[in-house]
Amino acid sequence: MGLPAYAFWQALRIKTMNYRIIFHTTGKVLLVEAGLLVLPLLVSVLYHERCAWAVLASIAVAAVLGGLLTLLARPRSHKFFSREGYIIVALAWVLLSAVGALPFWFSREIPSYADAFFETVSGFTTTGASILTDVEAMSHGLLFWRSFTHWVGGMGVLVFITMISGSSDRSMNILKAEMPGPVVGKLTPRTRDTARVLYLLYFLITAVLVGMLLLGGMPLFDSLVHAFGTVGTGGFGIKADSIASYSPYIQRVITVFMILCGVNFNLYYLLLRQWRSVLRSDELWTYLGLVVVATGVITLDLRGVYGGLDTCLRQAAFQVGSVITTTGYATADFNVWPGLSRAILFALMFIGGCAGSTAGGLKVSRAMILLRTIRREINRLVHPRRVTAVRCDGKALGSEVQRGVSIYFALYCLCILVAFLCLSGEPFTLETNLSAVVSCFNNVGPGLGTVGPAGSYADYSVLSKLLLSMAMLMGRLEIYPMLVALSPSVWRKD
């Protein structure tokens, strides 16, 4: 056995961290990806497209790598803790994107691997930022895979593995690392059953949306890829104008479902069992209030841009729904809208949807907790002896939750600042570079300026695309998994 191989197996034996479960689970992810790639392969064969061989070759690579990892790293113990959970999530998402980029690269429909990686990361993280300048020239099979990555990444591939496997309740450490929001709880006593409930809801919402799009006259292929992008809140379109060329009915349906998929999926489950608790959700009412107020203000601001009030309302509602849920679809180029409308949309990029949804961003719940914490501190200055608690849904929040939200917000601002400074060397305007970072980190997709709805990220350098890819991953996984995986101290023996 060579020295590198010996060092690898010695690393697997370190007892301070369960390396075997890390690589074994990562191998499972690649095997699942190999299975998922069968769907675009079938689409390619159905449309008699040459890219079928590229998809088949990618399946082979994913299956071989996944098989080797699962066989060579069979865990002696299935116990693992938060540290392993974070590393599994970070490593799995990077490899998932790296292998998922192969069909685009092998087929040469995206000649540069860096561009293919950017597009795939954008897909799995449900960002929707694209380097393509002529999306309609892409084959059906790869368009399907491109949009399907949104659907897979929306709920999380590791949640899917938890659902189909016999994982122990230690797998809650994976769900906590992969699911968005300040707090992740179980809907059922067993983690696997919680994952199954979430995916069942996910399937049902997708199926209903496909049916409603078909009723509106949208072709089956178009209905499927747009349902993937809507329910996954991703936003990859298959037309140069995104959703603009579809009928007002289609636009309204997608608007409603984008907003619905920005809601915490746990509430849909509770709606069937404890519907009164859903009505007490502060986050839900704040989220819906933001949508209504932003739509109303932008509708009034667009009166001089569009003819009738109905058109203004439809355009405003669609863009607000798309941006706050970080979906990224567009029916208009909001780059040419009045300054107030653009400012509101830019602010919504930061807030994002609800915790526990497929949307990105800071999350409405975190924004609420931050504002209520600030209000409490101001009250303390005025009334030092008064004891007040920060409440959410009628319950007092513990100091750990408040501290966690404050630390996350500080990291969130720091990451955006660092990424923006690194991107500032690009020959674009401050508006373009800042909105590109904010859009990618919050998994929105389109930004302002050159990267607006009518533009793309094609002109950025390779290094900048890799930086933005990292920003997308950090935003989707909510910073901590990537920081833990990149920390040298985590990999050292205690």
Tab-separated table of C-alpha atoms in Angstrom:
chain	number	residue	atom	x	y	z
A	1	MET	CA	0.000	0.000	0.000
A	2	GLY	CA	1.421	3.406	-1.031
A	3	LEU	CA	1.974	6.243	1.424
A	4	PRO	CA	-1.043	8.345	0.278
A	5	ALA	CA	-3.349	5.329	0.540
A	6	TYR	CA	-1.898	4.437	3.961
A	7	ALA	CA	-2.439	8.006	5.160
A	8	PHE	CA	-6.030	7.860	3.884
A	9	TRP	CA	-6.848	4.695	5.804
A	10	GLN	CA	-5.075	6.000	8.903
A	11	ALA	CA	-7.318	9.091	8.679
A	12	LEU	CA	-10.350	6.838	8.524
A	13	ARG	CA	-9.276	5.185	11.794
A	14	ILE	CA	-9.099	8.441	13.755
A	15	LYS	CA	-11.689	8.084	16.473
A	16	THR	CA	-12.213	11.740	17.166
A	17	MET	CA	-14.336	12.011	14.028
A	18	ASN	CA	-16.216	9.332	12.113
A	19	TYR	CA	-14.510	9.766	8.740
A	20	ARG	CA	-16.000	6.573	7.385
A	21	ILE	CA	-19.573	7.781	7.793
A	22	ILE	CA	-18.611	11.033	6.063
A	23	PHE	CA	-17.241	9.360	2.943
A	24	HIS	CA	-19.827	6.569	3.002
A	25	THR	CA	-22.714	9.043	3.059
A	26	THR	CA	-21.068	11.149	0.353
A	27	GLY	CA	-20.835	8.000	-1.760
A	28	LYS	CA	-24.562	7.435	-1.252
A	29	VAL	CA	-25.221	10.967	-2.504
A	30	LEU	CA	-23.302	10.250	-5.724
A	31	LEU	CA	-25.197	6.977	-6.215
A	32	VAL	CA	-28.477	8.848	-5.802
A	33	GLU	CA	-27.245	11.429	-8.328
A	34	ALA	CA	-26.459	8.625	-10.780
A	35	GLY	CA	-30.058	7.454	-10.406
A	36	LEU	CA	-31.440	10.972	-10.843
A	37	LEU	CA	-29.444	11.424	-14.067
A	38	VAL	CA	-31.458	8.595	-15.617
A	39	LEU	CA	-34.386	11.017	-16.024
A	40	PRO	CA	-32.545	13.507	-18.305
A	41	LEU	CA	-31.099	10.494	-20.138
A	42	LEU	CA	-34.627	9.288	-20.912
A	43	VAL	CA	-35.619	12.787	-22.038
A	44	SER	CA	-32.574	12.942	-24.337
A	45	VAL	CA	-33.430	9.562	-25.831
A	46	LEU	CA	-37.077	10.576	-26.256
A	47	TYR	CA	-36.051	13.680	-28.219
A	48	HIS	CA	-33.313	11.755	-30.131
A	49	GLU	CA	-30.594	14.115	-28.906
A	50	ARG	CA	-26.860	13.549	-29.145
A	51	CYS	CA	-26.304	14.689	-25.564
A	52	ALA	CA	-27.602	11.289	-24.365
A	53	TRP	CA	-24.063	9.859	-24.452
A	54	ALA	CA	-22.806	12.728	-22.256
A	55	VAL	CA	-25.506	12.042	-19.666
A	56	LEU	CA	-24.747	8.297	-19.800
A	57	ALA	CA	-21.031	8.949	-19.268
A	58	SER	CA	-21.873	11.176	-16.299
A	59	ILE	CA	-24.026	8.408	-14.813
A	60	ALA	CA	-21.059	6.055	-15.105
A	61	VAL	CA	-18.716	8.517	-13.350
A	62	ALA	CA	-21.218	9.149	-10.528
A	63	ALA	CA	-21.908	5.420	-10.089
A	64	VAL	CA	-18.221	4.424	-10.026
A	65	LEU	CA	-17.187	7.190	-7.605
A	66	GLY	CA	-20.225	6.594	-5.403
A	67	GLY	CA	-19.710	2.850	-5.413
A	68	LEU	CA	-16.043	3.135	-4.461
A	69	LEU	CA	-16.762	5.532	-1.605
A	70	THR	CA	-19.583	3.422	-0.161
A	71	LEU	CA	-17.601	0.168	-0.424
A	72	LEU	CA	-14.187	1.389	0.722
A	73	ALA	CA	-15.535	3.520	3.573
A	74	ARG	CA	-18.048	1.189	5.168
A	75	PRO	CA	-18.600	2.647	8.649
A	76	ARG	CA	-17.865	0.533	11.708
A	77	SER	CA	-20.236	2.760	13.641
A	78	HIS	CA	-23.235	4.725	12.373
A	79	LYS	CA	-23.018	7.216	15.215
A	80	PHE	CA	-22.084	10.752	14.305
A	81	PHE	CA	-22.526	14.220	15.708
A	82	SER	CA	-22.942	17.797	14.520
A	83	ARG	CA	-19.357	18.101	13.283
A	84	GLU	CA	-19.716	15.125	10.957
A	85	GLY	CA	-23.159	16.353	9.912
A	86	TYR	CA	-21.792	19.717	8.797
A	87	ILE	CA	-18.885	18.148	6.897
A	88	ILE	CA	-21.136	15.576	5.201
A	89	VAL	CA	-23.439	18.324	3.973
A	90	ALA	CA	-20.616	20.586	2.719
A	91	LEU	CA	-18.674	17.786	0.992
A	92	ALA	CA	-21.796	16.203	-0.495
A	93	TRP	CA	-23.023	19.464	-2.022
A	94	VAL	CA	-19.638	20.257	-3.578
A	95	LEU	CA	-19.286	16.767	-5.099
A	96	LEU	CA	-22.930	16.765	-6.162
A	97	SER	CA	-22.304	19.963	-8.131
A	98	ALA	CA	-18.918	18.834	-9.477
A	99	VAL	CA	-20.364	15.611	-10.929
A	100	GLY	CA	-23.657	17.249	-11.909
A	101	ALA	CA	-21.708	19.634	-14.155
A	102	LEU	CA	-20.311	16.787	-16.265
A	103	PRO	CA	-23.279	16.389	-18.680
A	104	PHE	CA	-22.982	20.061	-19.715
A	105	TRP	CA	-19.215	19.776	-20.104
A	106	PHE	CA	-19.073	16.353	-21.787
A	107	SER	CA	-21.672	17.432	-24.355
A	108	ARG	CA	-19.783	20.718	-24.957
A	109	GLU	CA	-23.073	22.606	-24.695
A	110	ILE	CA	-21.155	24.490	-22.007
A	111	PRO	CA	-17.535	24.191	-23.203
A	112	SER	CA	-15.874	25.511	-20.024
A	113	TYR	CA	-15.976	23.274	-16.936
A	114	ALA	CA	-15.874	26.365	-14.684
A	115	ASP	CA	-19.008	27.658	-16.435
A	116	ALA	CA	-20.671	24.237	-16.175
A	117	PHE	CA	-19.816	24.073	-12.460
A	118	PHE	CA	-21.235	27.577	-11.902
A	119	GLU	CA	-24.462	26.646	-13.718
A	120	THR	CA	-24.825	23.416	-11.742
A	121	VAL	CA	-24.104	25.023	-8.370
A	122	SER	CA	-26.670	27.663	-9.309
A	123	GLY	CA	-29.123	24.864	-10.046
A	124	PHE	CA	-28.671	22.784	-6.899
A	125	THR	CA	-28.594	25.840	-4.625
A	126	THR	CA	-31.811	27.046	-6.343
A	127	THR	CA	-30.139	30.333	-7.252
A	128	GLY	CA	-30.965	30.536	-10.950
A	129	ALA	CA	-27.954	32.698	-11.877
A	130	SER	CA	-26.844	31.686	-15.370
A	131	ILE	CA	-23.874	32.046	-17.691
A	132	LEU	CA	-25.956	31.055	-20.727
A	133	THR	CA	-26.547	33.731	-23.341
A	134	ASP	CA	-28.760	31.561	-25.575
A	135	VAL	CA	-30.683	29.154	-23.365
A	136	GLU	CA	-33.063	28.161	-26.162
A	137	ALA	CA	-30.177	26.530	-28.066
A	138	MET	CA	-29.679	23.935	-25.316
A	139	SER	CA	-30.994	20.374	-25.783
A	140	HIS	CA	-34.166	19.201	-24.025
A	141	GLY	CA	-32.295	16.612	-21.982
A	142	LEU	CA	-29.892	19.133	-20.478
A	143	LEU	CA	-32.613	21.749	-20.011
A	144	PHE	CA	-34.500	19.115	-18.036
A	145	TRP	CA	-31.436	18.303	-15.898
A	146	ARG	CA	-30.716	22.004	-15.405
A	147	SER	CA	-34.205	22.629	-13.979
A	148	PHE	CA	-34.378	19.292	-12.165
A	149	THR	CA	-31.352	20.316	-10.082
A	150	HIS	CA	-33.585	23.059	-8.618
A	151	TRP	CA	-36.143	20.519	-7.493
A	152	VAL	CA	-33.504	18.200	-6.015
A	153	GLY	CA	-31.682	21.013	-4.228
A	154	GLY	CA	-34.845	22.732	-3.028
A	155	MET	CA	-35.684	20.213	-0.333
A	156	GLY	CA	-32.140	18.816	-0.128
A	157	VAL	CA	-30.663	15.588	-1.432
A	158	LEU	CA	-29.560	14.501	2.041
A	159	VAL	CA	-33.135	14.882	3.267
A	160	PHE	CA	-34.051	12.510	0.419
A	161	ILE	CA	-31.410	9.992	1.515
A	162	THR	CA	-32.680	10.226	5.096
A	163	MET	CA	-36.177	9.478	3.793
A	164	ILE	CA	-35.265	6.326	1.837
A	165	SER	CA	-32.646	4.930	4.211
A	166	GLY	CA	-32.881	3.334	7.591
A	167	SER	CA	-30.816	6.107	9.160
A	168	SER	CA	-30.829	6.532	12.902
A	169	ASP	CA	-32.026	9.678	14.604
A	170	ARG	CA	-28.423	10.883	14.495
A	171	SER	CA	-29.347	11.908	10.937
A	172	MET	CA	-31.111	14.884	12.524
A	173	ASN	CA	-27.612	16.383	12.582
A	174	ILE	CA	-27.667	16.299	8.761
A	175	LEU	CA	-31.138	17.840	8.548
A	176	LYS	CA	-30.067	20.656	10.883
A	177	ALA	CA	-27.077	21.386	8.649
A	178	GLU	CA	-28.997	21.211	5.365
A	179	MET	CA	-32.422	22.652	6.175
A	180	PRO	CA	-32.631	26.463	6.231
A	181	GLY	CA	-33.676	28.506	9.244
A	182	PRO	CA	-32.594	29.361	12.798
A	183	VAL	CA	-34.337	26.299	14.299
A	184	VAL	CA	-35.029	22.888	12.738
A	185	GLY	CA	-37.503	20.646	14.514
A	186	LYS	CA	-39.126	17.295	13.931
A	187	LEU	CA	-42.676	16.937	12.654
A	188	THR	CA	-42.710	13.313	13.823
A	189	PRO	CA	-40.738	11.446	16.529
A	190	ARG	CA	-38.484	9.782	13.923
A	191	THR	CA	-36.217	11.812	11.663
A	192	ARG	CA	-36.839	9.519	8.690
A	193	ASP	CA	-40.595	9.997	9.007
A	194	THR	CA	-40.111	13.785	9.177
A	195	ALA	CA	-38.154	13.628	5.895
A	196	ARG	CA	-40.904	11.514	4.321
A	197	VAL	CA	-43.611	13.980	5.353
A	198	LEU	CA	-41.617	16.881	3.877
A	199	TYR	CA	-41.028	15.085	0.580
A	200	LEU	CA	-44.654	13.969	0.338
A	201	LEU	CA	-45.759	17.600	0.636
A	202	TYR	CA	-43.093	18.541	-1.909
A	203	PHE	CA	-44.360	15.933	-4.395
A	204	LEU	CA	-47.990	16.960	-3.941
A	205	ILE	CA	-47.356	20.680	-4.465
A	206	THR	CA	-45.280	19.901	-7.572
A	207	ALA	CA	-47.971	17.616	-9.011
A	208	VAL	CA	-50.731	20.190	-8.417
A	209	LEU	CA	-48.671	22.913	-10.097
A	210	VAL	CA	-47.913	20.720	-13.135
A	211	GLY	CA	-51.640	20.011	-13.482
A	212	MET	CA	-52.577	23.705	-13.295
A	213	LEU	CA	-49.930	24.660	-15.864
A	214	LEU	CA	-51.206	21.958	-18.222
A	215	LEU	CA	-54.746	23.353	-17.807
A	216	GLY	CA	-53.382	26.716	-18.948
A	217	GLY	CA	-52.170	25.219	-22.220
A	218	MET	CA	-48.485	24.927	-21.335
A	219	PRO	CA	-46.793	21.881	-22.969
A	220	LEU	CA	-45.881	18.948	-20.697
A	221	PHE	CA	-42.114	19.495	-20.955
A	222	ASP	CA	-42.470	23.210	-20.178
A	223	SER	CA	-44.848	22.428	-17.296
A	224	LEU	CA	-42.402	20.007	-15.685
A	225	VAL	CA	-39.303	22.204	-15.873
A	226	HIS	CA	-41.179	25.287	-14.667
A	227	ALA	CA	-42.754	23.325	-11.820
A	228	PHE	CA	-39.265	22.189	-10.773
A	229	GLY	CA	-38.044	25.791	-10.822
A	230	THR	CA	-41.109	27.173	-9.033
A	231	VAL	CA	-41.494	24.635	-6.221
A	232	GLY	CA	-37.725	24.515	-5.728
A	233	THR	CA	-37.712	28.353	-5.915
A	234	GLY	CA	-34.871	28.147	-8.426
A	235	GLY	CA	-35.809	30.093	-11.528
A	236	PHE	CA	-34.014	28.510	-14.481
A	237	GLY	CA	-36.175	29.227	-17.529
A	238	ILE	CA	-36.108	27.591	-20.944
A	239	LYS	CA	-36.874	30.760	-22.890
A	240	ALA	CA	-34.773	33.878	-23.347
A	241	ASP	CA	-37.488	36.034	-21.751
A	242	SER	CA	-38.038	33.634	-18.821
A	243	ILE	CA	-41.845	33.629	-18.218
A	244	ALA	CA	-42.754	36.812	-20.128
A	245	SER	CA	-43.976	35.055	-23.303
A	246	TYR	CA	-46.437	32.826	-21.442
A	247	SER	CA	-50.077	33.787	-20.890
A	248	PRO	CA	-51.255	35.967	-17.968
A	249	TYR	CA	-52.946	32.838	-16.530
A	250	ILE	CA	-49.604	30.977	-16.425
A	251	GLN	CA	-47.911	33.983	-14.858
A	252	ARG	CA	-50.574	34.258	-12.156
A	253	VAL	CA	-50.385	30.529	-11.340
A	254	ILE	CA	-46.602	30.657	-11.009
A	255	THR	CA	-46.888	33.806	-8.864
A	256	VAL	CA	-49.216	32.056	-6.411
A	257	PHE	CA	-47.065	28.924	-6.187
A	258	MET	CA	-43.824	30.873	-5.757
A	259	ILE	CA	-45.397	32.634	-2.760
A	260	LEU	CA	-46.760	29.336	-1.397
A	261	CYS	CA	-43.314	27.707	-1.652
A	262	GLY	CA	-41.788	30.575	0.309
A	263	VAL	CA	-43.863	29.447	3.317
A	264	ASN	CA	-42.453	27.079	5.966
A	265	PHE	CA	-43.394	23.567	4.780
A	266	ASN	CA	-44.018	22.520	8.385
A	267	LEU	CA	-47.088	24.792	8.379
A	268	TYR	CA	-48.718	22.777	5.582
A	269	TYR	CA	-48.390	19.663	7.709
A	270	LEU	CA	-49.725	21.454	10.774
A	271	LEU	CA	-52.607	22.850	8.704
A	272	LEU	CA	-54.045	19.319	8.567
A	273	ARG	CA	-53.594	18.645	12.285
A	274	GLN	CA	-53.419	21.886	14.283
A	275	TRP	CA	-54.656	24.602	11.935
A	276	ARG	CA	-55.067	27.141	14.743
A	277	SER	CA	-51.308	27.018	15.409
A	278	VAL	CA	-50.715	27.999	11.769
A	279	LEU	CA	-52.785	31.160	12.267
A	280	ARG	CA	-50.557	32.070	15.240
A	281	SER	CA	-47.377	32.021	13.124
A	282	ASP	CA	-45.799	35.475	13.345
A	283	GLU	CA	-43.409	34.622	10.522
A	284	LEU	CA	-46.230	33.657	8.144
A	285	TRP	CA	-48.169	36.890	8.693
A	286	THR	CA	-45.019	39.015	8.444
A	287	TYR	CA	-44.052	37.268	5.203
A	288	LEU	CA	-47.508	37.718	3.656
A	289	GLY	CA	-47.597	41.324	4.870
A	290	LEU	CA	-44.273	42.032	3.141
A	291	VAL	CA	-45.594	40.527	-0.103
A	292	VAL	CA	-48.815	42.567	0.011
A	293	VAL	CA	-47.170	45.884	0.951
A	294	ALA	CA	-44.303	45.537	-1.544
A	295	THR	CA	-46.714	44.543	-4.322
A	296	GLY	CA	-49.016	47.478	-3.540
A	297	VAL	CA	-46.253	50.084	-3.509
A	298	ILE	CA	-44.628	48.787	-6.702
A	299	THR	CA	-48.026	48.574	-8.462
A	300	LEU	CA	-48.583	52.283	-7.780
A	301	ASP	CA	-45.012	53.087	-8.816
A	302	LEU	CA	-45.489	51.320	-12.176
A	303	ARG	CA	-48.518	53.321	-13.292
A	304	GLY	CA	-46.377	55.327	-15.681
A	305	VAL	CA	-44.653	52.208	-17.089
A	306	TYR	CA	-47.612	49.979	-17.994
A	307	GLY	CA	-51.033	50.844	-19.308
A	308	GLY	CA	-53.671	49.357	-17.009
A	309	LEU	CA	-53.794	48.690	-13.272
A	310	ASP	CA	-54.258	44.944	-13.901
A	311	THR	CA	-50.959	44.762	-15.807
A	312	CYS	CA	-49.166	46.793	-13.138
A	313	LEU	CA	-50.507	44.520	-10.397
A	314	ARG	CA	-49.606	41.312	-12.294
A	315	GLN	CA	-46.075	42.482	-13.034
A	316	ALA	CA	-45.512	43.778	-9.507
A	317	ALA	CA	-46.888	40.638	-7.814
A	318	PHE	CA	-44.828	38.333	-10.025
A	319	GLN	CA	-41.534	40.156	-9.464
A	320	VAL	CA	-42.151	40.559	-5.718
A	321	GLY	CA	-43.047	36.873	-5.395
A	322	SER	CA	-40.011	35.882	-7.459
A	323	VAL	CA	-37.521	38.003	-5.505
A	324	ILE	CA	-38.740	37.482	-1.918
A	325	THR	CA	-38.883	33.712	-2.463
A	326	THR	CA	-35.519	33.958	-4.283
A	327	THR	CA	-36.969	32.098	-7.270
A	328	GLY	CA	-35.575	34.406	-9.929
A	329	TYR	CA	-38.149	34.038	-12.698
A	330	ALA	CA	-39.061	37.255	-14.505
A	331	THR	CA	-41.875	38.596	-16.664
A	332	ALA	CA	-40.185	41.981	-17.116
A	333	ASP	CA	-36.751	43.555	-16.967
A	334	PHE	CA	-37.022	45.380	-13.628
A	335	ASN	CA	-33.703	47.062	-14.435
A	336	VAL	CA	-35.712	49.674	-16.344
A	337	TRP	CA	-38.311	50.180	-13.591
A	338	PRO	CA	-38.397	53.344	-11.442
A	339	GLY	CA	-35.836	53.672	-8.653
A	340	LEU	CA	-38.316	53.014	-5.811
A	341	SER	CA	-39.432	49.696	-7.307
A	342	ARG	CA	-35.845	48.562	-7.855
A	343	ALA	CA	-34.892	49.560	-4.308
A	344	ILE	CA	-37.779	47.536	-2.837
A	345	LEU	CA	-36.825	44.461	-4.882
A	346	PHE	CA	-33.175	44.830	-3.844
A	347	ALA	CA	-34.210	44.976	-0.162
A	348	LEU	CA	-36.376	41.864	-0.578
A	349	MET	CA	-33.310	39.986	-1.883
A	350	PHE	CA	-31.836	40.201	1.616
A	351	ILE	CA	-34.956	39.136	3.513
A	352	GLY	CA	-35.923	36.048	1.520
A	353	GLY	CA	-38.703	33.626	2.432
A	354	CYS	CA	-39.686	31.758	5.587
A	355	ALA	CA	-37.471	29.359	7.498
A	356	GLY	CA	-38.187	25.757	6.527
A	357	SER	CA	-39.136	26.707	2.958
A	358	THR	CA	-37.180	26.188	-0.249
A	359	ALA	CA	-36.481	29.946	-0.429
A	360	GLY	CA	-33.104	31.527	0.291
A	361	GLY	CA	-32.133	34.817	1.897
A	362	LEU	CA	-31.669	35.790	5.528
A	363	LYS	CA	-35.192	34.435	6.303
A	364	VAL	CA	-38.172	36.368	7.634
A	365	SER	CA	-37.907	34.732	11.067
A	366	ARG	CA	-34.327	35.931	11.547
A	367	ALA	CA	-35.236	39.451	10.439
A	368	MET	CA	-38.129	39.451	12.934
A	369	ILE	CA	-35.940	38.223	15.801
A	370	LEU	CA	-33.255	40.792	15.014
A	371	LEU	CA	-35.743	43.677	14.952
A	372	ARG	CA	-37.443	42.529	18.152
A	373	THR	CA	-34.062	42.132	19.875
A	374	ILE	CA	-33.143	45.692	18.844
A	375	ARG	CA	-36.486	46.956	20.164
A	376	ARG	CA	-35.910	45.188	23.489
A	377	GLU	CA	-32.435	46.734	23.840
A	378	ILE	CA	-33.828	50.210	23.134
A	379	ASN	CA	-36.526	49.642	25.793
A	380	ARG	CA	-33.816	48.581	28.245
A	381	LEU	CA	-32.045	51.882	27.734
A	382	VAL	CA	-35.255	53.762	28.535
A	383	HIS	CA	-36.458	51.400	31.313
A	384	PRO	CA	-33.356	49.644	32.761
A	385	ARG	CA	-35.310	47.774	35.438
A	386	ARG	CA	-37.989	46.403	33.160
A	387	VAL	CA	-37.539	42.743	32.213
A	388	THR	CA	-38.812	42.042	28.709
A	389	ALA	CA	-38.514	38.942	26.572
A	390	VAL	CA	-38.215	38.574	22.827
A	391	ARG	CA	-41.291	36.650	21.736
A	392	CYS	CA	-42.172	34.740	18.602
A	393	ASP	CA	-45.508	32.977	18.051
A	394	GLY	CA	-46.464	33.984	21.583
A	395	LYS	CA	-43.484	32.186	23.159
A	396	ALA	CA	-40.405	33.717	24.765
A	397	LEU	CA	-37.230	32.910	22.840
A	398	GLY	CA	-34.234	31.566	24.708
A	399	SER	CA	-31.008	33.521	24.841
A	400	GLU	CA	-29.253	30.846	22.748
A	401	VAL	CA	-31.624	31.382	19.826
A	402	GLN	CA	-31.196	35.169	20.000
A	403	ARG	CA	-27.432	34.826	20.245
A	404	GLY	CA	-27.375	32.383	17.329
A	405	VAL	CA	-29.391	34.740	15.130
A	406	SER	CA	-27.136	37.697	16.005
A	407	ILE	CA	-23.963	35.746	15.251
A	408	TYR	CA	-25.400	34.420	12.000
A	409	PHE	CA	-26.340	37.949	10.913
A	410	ALA	CA	-22.804	39.183	11.649
A	411	LEU	CA	-21.325	36.314	9.604
A	412	TYR	CA	-23.863	36.933	6.851
A	413	CYS	CA	-22.844	40.606	6.544
A	414	LEU	CA	-19.136	39.761	6.759
A	415	CYS	CA	-19.346	37.114	4.007
A	416	ILE	CA	-21.210	39.474	1.661
A	417	LEU	CA	-18.708	42.267	2.351
A	418	VAL	CA	-15.668	40.034	1.718
A	419	ALA	CA	-17.168	38.572	-1.463
A	420	PHE	CA	-18.050	42.050	-2.727
A	421	LEU	CA	-14.523	43.337	-2.100
A	422	CYS	CA	-13.051	40.318	-3.913
A	423	LEU	CA	-15.402	40.897	-6.859
A	424	SER	CA	-14.683	44.619	-7.066
A	425	GLY	CA	-11.733	44.054	-9.394
A	426	GLU	CA	-14.140	43.099	-12.182
A	427	PRO	CA	-14.754	45.842	-14.806
A	428	PHE	CA	-18.416	46.315	-13.927
A	429	THR	CA	-20.321	49.000	-12.039
A	430	LEU	CA	-20.614	48.946	-8.262
A	431	GLU	CA	-24.342	48.254	-8.697
A	432	THR	CA	-23.656	45.174	-10.842
A	433	ASN	CA	-20.960	43.697	-8.583
A	434	LEU	CA	-22.850	44.342	-5.335
A	435	SER	CA	-26.126	42.961	-6.650
A	436	ALA	CA	-24.304	39.925	-8.116
A	437	VAL	CA	-22.879	39.052	-4.686
A	438	VAL	CA	-26.148	39.745	-2.857
A	439	SER	CA	-28.142	37.804	-5.434
A	440	CYS	CA	-25.834	34.777	-5.406
A	441	PHE	CA	-25.385	34.664	-1.630
A	442	ASN	CA	-29.141	34.901	-1.104
A	443	ASN	CA	-29.799	32.425	-3.947
A	444	VAL	CA	-31.956	34.872	-5.911
A	445	GLY	CA	-30.396	34.672	-9.388
A	446	PRO	CA	-30.889	37.907	-11.315
A	447	GLY	CA	-29.483	41.122	-9.888
A	448	LEU	CA	-29.204	44.656	-11.198
A	449	GLY	CA	-27.193	46.134	-14.026
A	450	THR	CA	-25.329	43.649	-16.228
A	451	VAL	CA	-26.628	40.657	-14.220
A	452	GLY	CA	-30.280	41.771	-14.382
A	453	PRO	CA	-33.149	39.650	-15.740
A	454	ALA	CA	-32.123	40.389	-19.334
A	455	GLY	CA	-28.403	39.760	-18.693
A	456	SER	CA	-26.160	36.941	-17.456
A	457	TYR	CA	-23.005	36.197	-15.479
A	458	ALA	CA	-21.109	35.068	-18.602
A	459	ASP	CA	-18.663	37.995	-18.661
A	460	TYR	CA	-17.239	37.398	-15.191
A	461	SER	CA	-13.775	35.817	-14.994
A	462	VAL	CA	-13.234	32.175	-14.009
A	463	LEU	CA	-12.038	33.138	-10.520
A	464	SER	CA	-15.065	35.373	-9.995
A	465	LYS	CA	-17.407	32.580	-11.110
A	466	LEU	CA	-15.769	30.222	-8.607
A	467	LEU	CA	-16.112	32.897	-5.916
A	468	LEU	CA	-19.798	33.355	-6.730
A	469	SER	CA	-20.245	29.561	-6.758
A	470	MET	CA	-18.838	29.462	-3.226
A	471	ALA	CA	-21.180	32.324	-2.268
A	472	MET	CA	-24.151	30.337	-3.594
A	473	LEU	CA	-23.136	27.246	-1.605
A	474	MET	CA	-22.557	29.235	1.578
A	475	GLY	CA	-25.909	30.965	1.168
A	476	ARG	CA	-27.858	27.763	0.516
A	477	LEU	CA	-26.203	25.866	3.383
A	478	GLU	CA	-26.352	28.941	5.631
A	479	ILE	CA	-22.612	29.466	6.068
A	480	TYR	CA	-21.759	27.083	8.915
A	481	PRO	CA	-21.265	23.772	7.007
A	482	MET	CA	-18.817	25.402	4.580
A	483	LEU	CA	-16.936	27.180	7.393
A	484	VAL	CA	-16.684	23.968	9.415
A	485	ALA	CA	-15.459	21.985	6.399
A	486	LEU	CA	-12.844	24.645	5.571
A	487	SER	CA	-11.592	24.929	9.142
A	488	PRO	CA	-8.203	23.128	9.597
A	489	SER	CA	-8.850	22.587	13.319
A	490	VAL	CA	-11.851	20.378	12.537
A	491	TRP	CA	-9.695	17.919	10.629
A	492	ARG	CA	-6.966	17.715	13.273
A	493	LYS	CA	-6.995	14.974	15.871
A	494	ASP	CA	-8.019	16.272	19.309
